[in-house]
PDB file of C-alpha atoms in Angstrom:
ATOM      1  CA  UNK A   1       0.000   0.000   0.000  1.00  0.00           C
ATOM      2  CA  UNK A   2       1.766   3.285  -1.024  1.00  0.00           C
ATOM      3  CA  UNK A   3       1.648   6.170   1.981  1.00  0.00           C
ATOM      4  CA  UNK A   4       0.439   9.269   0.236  1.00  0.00           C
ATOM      5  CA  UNK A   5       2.853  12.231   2.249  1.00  0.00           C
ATOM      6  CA  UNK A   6       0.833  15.858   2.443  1.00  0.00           C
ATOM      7  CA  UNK A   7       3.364  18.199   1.550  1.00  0.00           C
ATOM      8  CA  UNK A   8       2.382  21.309   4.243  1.00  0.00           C
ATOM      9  CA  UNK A   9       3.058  24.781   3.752  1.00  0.00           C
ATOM     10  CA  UNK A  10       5.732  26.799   5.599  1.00  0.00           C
ATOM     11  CA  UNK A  11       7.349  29.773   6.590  1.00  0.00           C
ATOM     12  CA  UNK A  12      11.105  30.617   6.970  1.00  0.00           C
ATOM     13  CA  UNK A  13      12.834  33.396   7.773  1.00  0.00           C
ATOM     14  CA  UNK A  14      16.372  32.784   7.111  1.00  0.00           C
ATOM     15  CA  UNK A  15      19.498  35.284   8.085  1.00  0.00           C
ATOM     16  CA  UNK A  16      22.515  35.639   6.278  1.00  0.00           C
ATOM     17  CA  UNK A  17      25.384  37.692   6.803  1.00  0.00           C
ATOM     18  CA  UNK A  18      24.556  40.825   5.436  1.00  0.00           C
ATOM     19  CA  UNK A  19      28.503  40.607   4.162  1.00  0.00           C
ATOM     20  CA  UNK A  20      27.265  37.229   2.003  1.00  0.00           C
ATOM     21  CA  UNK A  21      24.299  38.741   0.915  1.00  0.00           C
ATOM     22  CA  UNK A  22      26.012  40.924  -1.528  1.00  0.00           C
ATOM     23  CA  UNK A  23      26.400  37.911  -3.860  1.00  0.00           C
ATOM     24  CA  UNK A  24      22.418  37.495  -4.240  1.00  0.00           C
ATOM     25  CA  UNK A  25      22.641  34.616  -6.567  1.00  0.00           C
ATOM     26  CA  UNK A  26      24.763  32.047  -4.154  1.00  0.00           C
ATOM     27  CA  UNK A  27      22.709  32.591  -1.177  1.00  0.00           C
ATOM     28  CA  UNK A  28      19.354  31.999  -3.356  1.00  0.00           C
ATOM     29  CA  UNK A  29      21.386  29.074  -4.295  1.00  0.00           C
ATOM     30  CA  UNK A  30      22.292  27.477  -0.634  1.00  0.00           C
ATOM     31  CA  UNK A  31      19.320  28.410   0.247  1.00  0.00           C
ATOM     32  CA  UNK A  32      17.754  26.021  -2.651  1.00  0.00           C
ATOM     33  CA  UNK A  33      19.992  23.575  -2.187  1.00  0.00           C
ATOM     34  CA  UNK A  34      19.243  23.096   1.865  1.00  0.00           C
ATOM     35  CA  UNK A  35      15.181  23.133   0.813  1.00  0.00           C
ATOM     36  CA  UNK A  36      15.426  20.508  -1.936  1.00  0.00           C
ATOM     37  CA  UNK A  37      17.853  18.453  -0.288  1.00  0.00           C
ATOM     38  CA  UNK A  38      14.640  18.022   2.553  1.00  0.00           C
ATOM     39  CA  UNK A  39      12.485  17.906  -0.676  1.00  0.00           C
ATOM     40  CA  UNK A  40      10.539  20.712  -0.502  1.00  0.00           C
ATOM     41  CA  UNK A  41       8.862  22.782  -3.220  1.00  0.00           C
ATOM     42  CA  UNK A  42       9.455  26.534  -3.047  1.00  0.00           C
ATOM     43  CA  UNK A  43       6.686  29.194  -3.503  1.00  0.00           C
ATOM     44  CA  UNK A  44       8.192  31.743  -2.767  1.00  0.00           C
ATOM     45  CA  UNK A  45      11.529  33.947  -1.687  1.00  0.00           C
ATOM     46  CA  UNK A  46      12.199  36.974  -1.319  1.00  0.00           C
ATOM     47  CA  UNK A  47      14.665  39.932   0.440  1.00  0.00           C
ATOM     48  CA  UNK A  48      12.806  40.385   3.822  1.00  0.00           C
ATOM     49  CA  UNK A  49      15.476  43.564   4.740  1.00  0.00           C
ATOM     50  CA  UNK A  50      18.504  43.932   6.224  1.00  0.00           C
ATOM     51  CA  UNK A  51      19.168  45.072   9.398  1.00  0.00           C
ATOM     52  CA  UNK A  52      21.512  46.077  12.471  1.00  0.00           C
ATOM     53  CA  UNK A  53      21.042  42.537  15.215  1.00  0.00           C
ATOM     54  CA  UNK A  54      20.329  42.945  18.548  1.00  0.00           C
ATOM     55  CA  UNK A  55      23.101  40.947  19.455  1.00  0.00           C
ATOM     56  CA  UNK A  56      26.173  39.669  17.751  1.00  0.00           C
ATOM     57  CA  UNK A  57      26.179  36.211  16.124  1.00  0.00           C
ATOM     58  CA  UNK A  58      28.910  34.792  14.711  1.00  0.00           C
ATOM     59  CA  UNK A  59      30.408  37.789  15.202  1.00  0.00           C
ATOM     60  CA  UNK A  60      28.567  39.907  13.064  1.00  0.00           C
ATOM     61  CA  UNK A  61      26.405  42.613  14.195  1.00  0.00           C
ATOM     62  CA  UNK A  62      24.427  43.192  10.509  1.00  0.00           C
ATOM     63  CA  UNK A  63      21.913  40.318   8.547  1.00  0.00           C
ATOM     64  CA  UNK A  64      19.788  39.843   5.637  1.00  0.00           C
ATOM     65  CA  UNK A  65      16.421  38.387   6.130  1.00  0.00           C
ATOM     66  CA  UNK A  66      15.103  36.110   3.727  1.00  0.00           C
ATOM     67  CA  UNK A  67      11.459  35.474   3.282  1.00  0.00           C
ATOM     68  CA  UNK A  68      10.484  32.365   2.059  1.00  0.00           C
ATOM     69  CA  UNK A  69       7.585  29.828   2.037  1.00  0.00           C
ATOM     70  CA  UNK A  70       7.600  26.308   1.441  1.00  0.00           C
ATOM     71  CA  UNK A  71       5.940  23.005   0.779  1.00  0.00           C
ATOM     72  CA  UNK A  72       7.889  20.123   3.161  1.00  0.00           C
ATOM     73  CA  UNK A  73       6.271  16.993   4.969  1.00  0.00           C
ATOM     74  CA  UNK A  74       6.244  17.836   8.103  1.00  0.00           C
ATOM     75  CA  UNK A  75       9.020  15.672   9.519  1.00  0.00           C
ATOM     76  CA  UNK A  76      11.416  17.248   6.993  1.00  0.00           C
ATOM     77  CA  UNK A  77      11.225  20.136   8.901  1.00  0.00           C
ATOM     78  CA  UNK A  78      13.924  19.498  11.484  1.00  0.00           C
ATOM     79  CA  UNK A  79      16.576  18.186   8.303  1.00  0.00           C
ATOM     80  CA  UNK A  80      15.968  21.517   7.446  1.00  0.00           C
ATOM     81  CA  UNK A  81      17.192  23.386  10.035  1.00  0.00           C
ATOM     82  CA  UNK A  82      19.825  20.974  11.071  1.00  0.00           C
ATOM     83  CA  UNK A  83      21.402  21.758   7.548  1.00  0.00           C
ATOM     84  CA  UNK A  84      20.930  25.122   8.358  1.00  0.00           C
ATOM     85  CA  UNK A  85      22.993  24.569  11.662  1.00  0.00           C
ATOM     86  CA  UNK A  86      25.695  23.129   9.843  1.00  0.00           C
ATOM     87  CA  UNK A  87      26.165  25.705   6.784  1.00  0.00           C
ATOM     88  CA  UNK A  88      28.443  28.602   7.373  1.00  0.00           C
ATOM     89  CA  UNK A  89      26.366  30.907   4.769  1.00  0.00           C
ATOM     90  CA  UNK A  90      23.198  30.558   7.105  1.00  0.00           C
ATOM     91  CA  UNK A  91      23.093  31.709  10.750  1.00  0.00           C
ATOM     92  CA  UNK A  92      19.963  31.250  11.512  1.00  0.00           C
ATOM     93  CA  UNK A  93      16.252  30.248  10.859  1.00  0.00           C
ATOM     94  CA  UNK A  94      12.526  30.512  12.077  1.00  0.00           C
ATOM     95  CA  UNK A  95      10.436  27.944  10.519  1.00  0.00           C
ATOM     96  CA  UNK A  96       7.161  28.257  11.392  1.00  0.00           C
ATOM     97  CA  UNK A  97       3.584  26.620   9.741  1.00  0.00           C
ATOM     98  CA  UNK A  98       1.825  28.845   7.020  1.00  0.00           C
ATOM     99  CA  UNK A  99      -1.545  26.710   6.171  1.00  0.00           C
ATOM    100  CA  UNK A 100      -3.890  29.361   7.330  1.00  0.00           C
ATOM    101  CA  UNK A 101      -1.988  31.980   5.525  1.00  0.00           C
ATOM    102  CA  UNK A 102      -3.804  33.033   1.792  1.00  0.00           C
ATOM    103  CA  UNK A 103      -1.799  33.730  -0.937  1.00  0.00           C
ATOM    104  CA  UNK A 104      -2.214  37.796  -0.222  1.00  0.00           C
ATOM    105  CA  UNK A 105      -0.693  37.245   2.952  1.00  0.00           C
ATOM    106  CA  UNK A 106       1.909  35.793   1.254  1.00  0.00           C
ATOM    107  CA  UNK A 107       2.182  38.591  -1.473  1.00  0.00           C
ATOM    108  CA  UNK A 108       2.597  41.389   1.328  1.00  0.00           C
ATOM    109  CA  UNK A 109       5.608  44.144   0.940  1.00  0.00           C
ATOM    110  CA  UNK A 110       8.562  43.558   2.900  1.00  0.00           C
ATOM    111  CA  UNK A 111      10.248  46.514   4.756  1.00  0.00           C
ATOM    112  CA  UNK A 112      12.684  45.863   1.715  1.00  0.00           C
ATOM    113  CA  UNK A 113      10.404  46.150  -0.698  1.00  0.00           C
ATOM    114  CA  UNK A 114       8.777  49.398   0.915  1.00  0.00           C
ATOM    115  CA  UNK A 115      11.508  51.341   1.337  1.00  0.00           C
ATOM    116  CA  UNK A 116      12.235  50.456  -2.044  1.00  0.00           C
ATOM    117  CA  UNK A 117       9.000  51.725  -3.099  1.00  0.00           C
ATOM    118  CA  UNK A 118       9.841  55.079  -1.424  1.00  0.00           C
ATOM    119  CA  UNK A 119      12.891  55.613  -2.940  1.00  0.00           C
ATOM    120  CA  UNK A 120      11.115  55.119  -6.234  1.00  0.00           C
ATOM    121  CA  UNK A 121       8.778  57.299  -5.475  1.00  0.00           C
ATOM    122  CA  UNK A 122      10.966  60.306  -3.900  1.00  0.00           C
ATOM    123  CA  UNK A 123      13.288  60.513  -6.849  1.00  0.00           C
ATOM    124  CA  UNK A 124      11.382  62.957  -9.027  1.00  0.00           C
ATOM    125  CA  UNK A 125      10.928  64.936  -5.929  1.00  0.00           C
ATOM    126  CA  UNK A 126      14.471  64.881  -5.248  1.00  0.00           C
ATOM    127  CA  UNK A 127      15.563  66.053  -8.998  1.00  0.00           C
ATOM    128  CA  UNK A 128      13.133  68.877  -8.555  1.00  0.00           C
ATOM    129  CA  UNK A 129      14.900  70.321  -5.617  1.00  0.00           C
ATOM    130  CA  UNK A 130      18.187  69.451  -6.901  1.00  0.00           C
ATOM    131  CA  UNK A 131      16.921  71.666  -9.709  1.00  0.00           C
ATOM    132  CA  UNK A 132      15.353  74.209  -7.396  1.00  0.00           C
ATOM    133  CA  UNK A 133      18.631  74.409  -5.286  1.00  0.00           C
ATOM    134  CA  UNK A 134      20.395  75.063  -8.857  1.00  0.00           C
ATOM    135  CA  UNK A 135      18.732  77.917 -10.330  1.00  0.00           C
ATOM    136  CA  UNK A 136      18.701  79.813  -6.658  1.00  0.00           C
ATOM    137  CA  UNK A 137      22.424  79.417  -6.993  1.00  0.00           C
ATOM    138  CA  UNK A 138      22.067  81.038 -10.370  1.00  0.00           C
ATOM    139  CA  UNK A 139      20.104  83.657  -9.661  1.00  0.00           C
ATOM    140  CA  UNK A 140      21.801  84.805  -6.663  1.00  0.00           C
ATOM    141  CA  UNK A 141      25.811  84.456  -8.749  1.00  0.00           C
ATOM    142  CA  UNK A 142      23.362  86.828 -11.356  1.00  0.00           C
ATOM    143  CA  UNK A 143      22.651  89.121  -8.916  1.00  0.00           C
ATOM    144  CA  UNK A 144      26.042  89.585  -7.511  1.00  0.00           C
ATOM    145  CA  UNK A 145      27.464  89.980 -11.125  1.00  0.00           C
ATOM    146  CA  UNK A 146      24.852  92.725 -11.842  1.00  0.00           C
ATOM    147  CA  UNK A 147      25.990  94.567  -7.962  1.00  0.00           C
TER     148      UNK A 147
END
């Protein structure tokens, strides 16, 4: 009789050095590796943000977050995170259950992708004062000249 296994679904927050997580593509790529090694199925991963830690580990005092849900029978779960123990990219991870999360739950900004968002939205502001800023300058050298 073959034992049908009900993948569940998952959340992790992973954090890497912040150091690593310059080079976007390898940590995407451990971080694939340690999932489908405990075959899992990834929906989705994403930046979560970076940020100062509360307290040094490893001895770093900076980390990227890393957003990601997963599909995993449930007794993969600790493989998981004992591969996380061991890897020297990851320092640490919060795996929690996701299966009364919706997909908009799921979808919701980061505090990366927000203050990306704000940046977007603040340049044109910005080159209008830079331009602002400039013809003030202008004006006053022009009135100087004409003294």
């Amino acid at each position: 009789m073959e034992t049908i296994i009900r993948k569940k679904l998952y959340e992790a927050m992973f954090l890497i050095d912040s150091a690593q997580a310059s080079d976007w593509d390898k940590v995407i790529a451990t971080l694939e590796t340690v999932l489908k090694k405990a075959d899992s199925e990834i929906v989705s991963m994403r930046k979560w943000d970076d940020r100062k830690l509360a307290y040094e580990i490893k001895g770093k005092t900076r980390g990227t977050y890393i957003l990601c849900y997963f599909r995993a029978d449930g007794g993969k779960v600790r493989e998981i995170e004992r591969a996380v123990q061991l890897s020297e990219q990851i320092m640490r991870v919060l795996i929690l259950s996701a299966e009364a999360m919706s997909k908009e739950d799921m979808e919701k900004d980061t505090p990366a992708m927000k203050v990306e968002k704000q940046r977007s939205a603040h340049k044109p502001e910005e080159k209008i004062e830079a331009e602002q800023i400039k013809d003030k300058e202008l004006a006053e050298e022009t009135v100087k000249s004409i003294e």
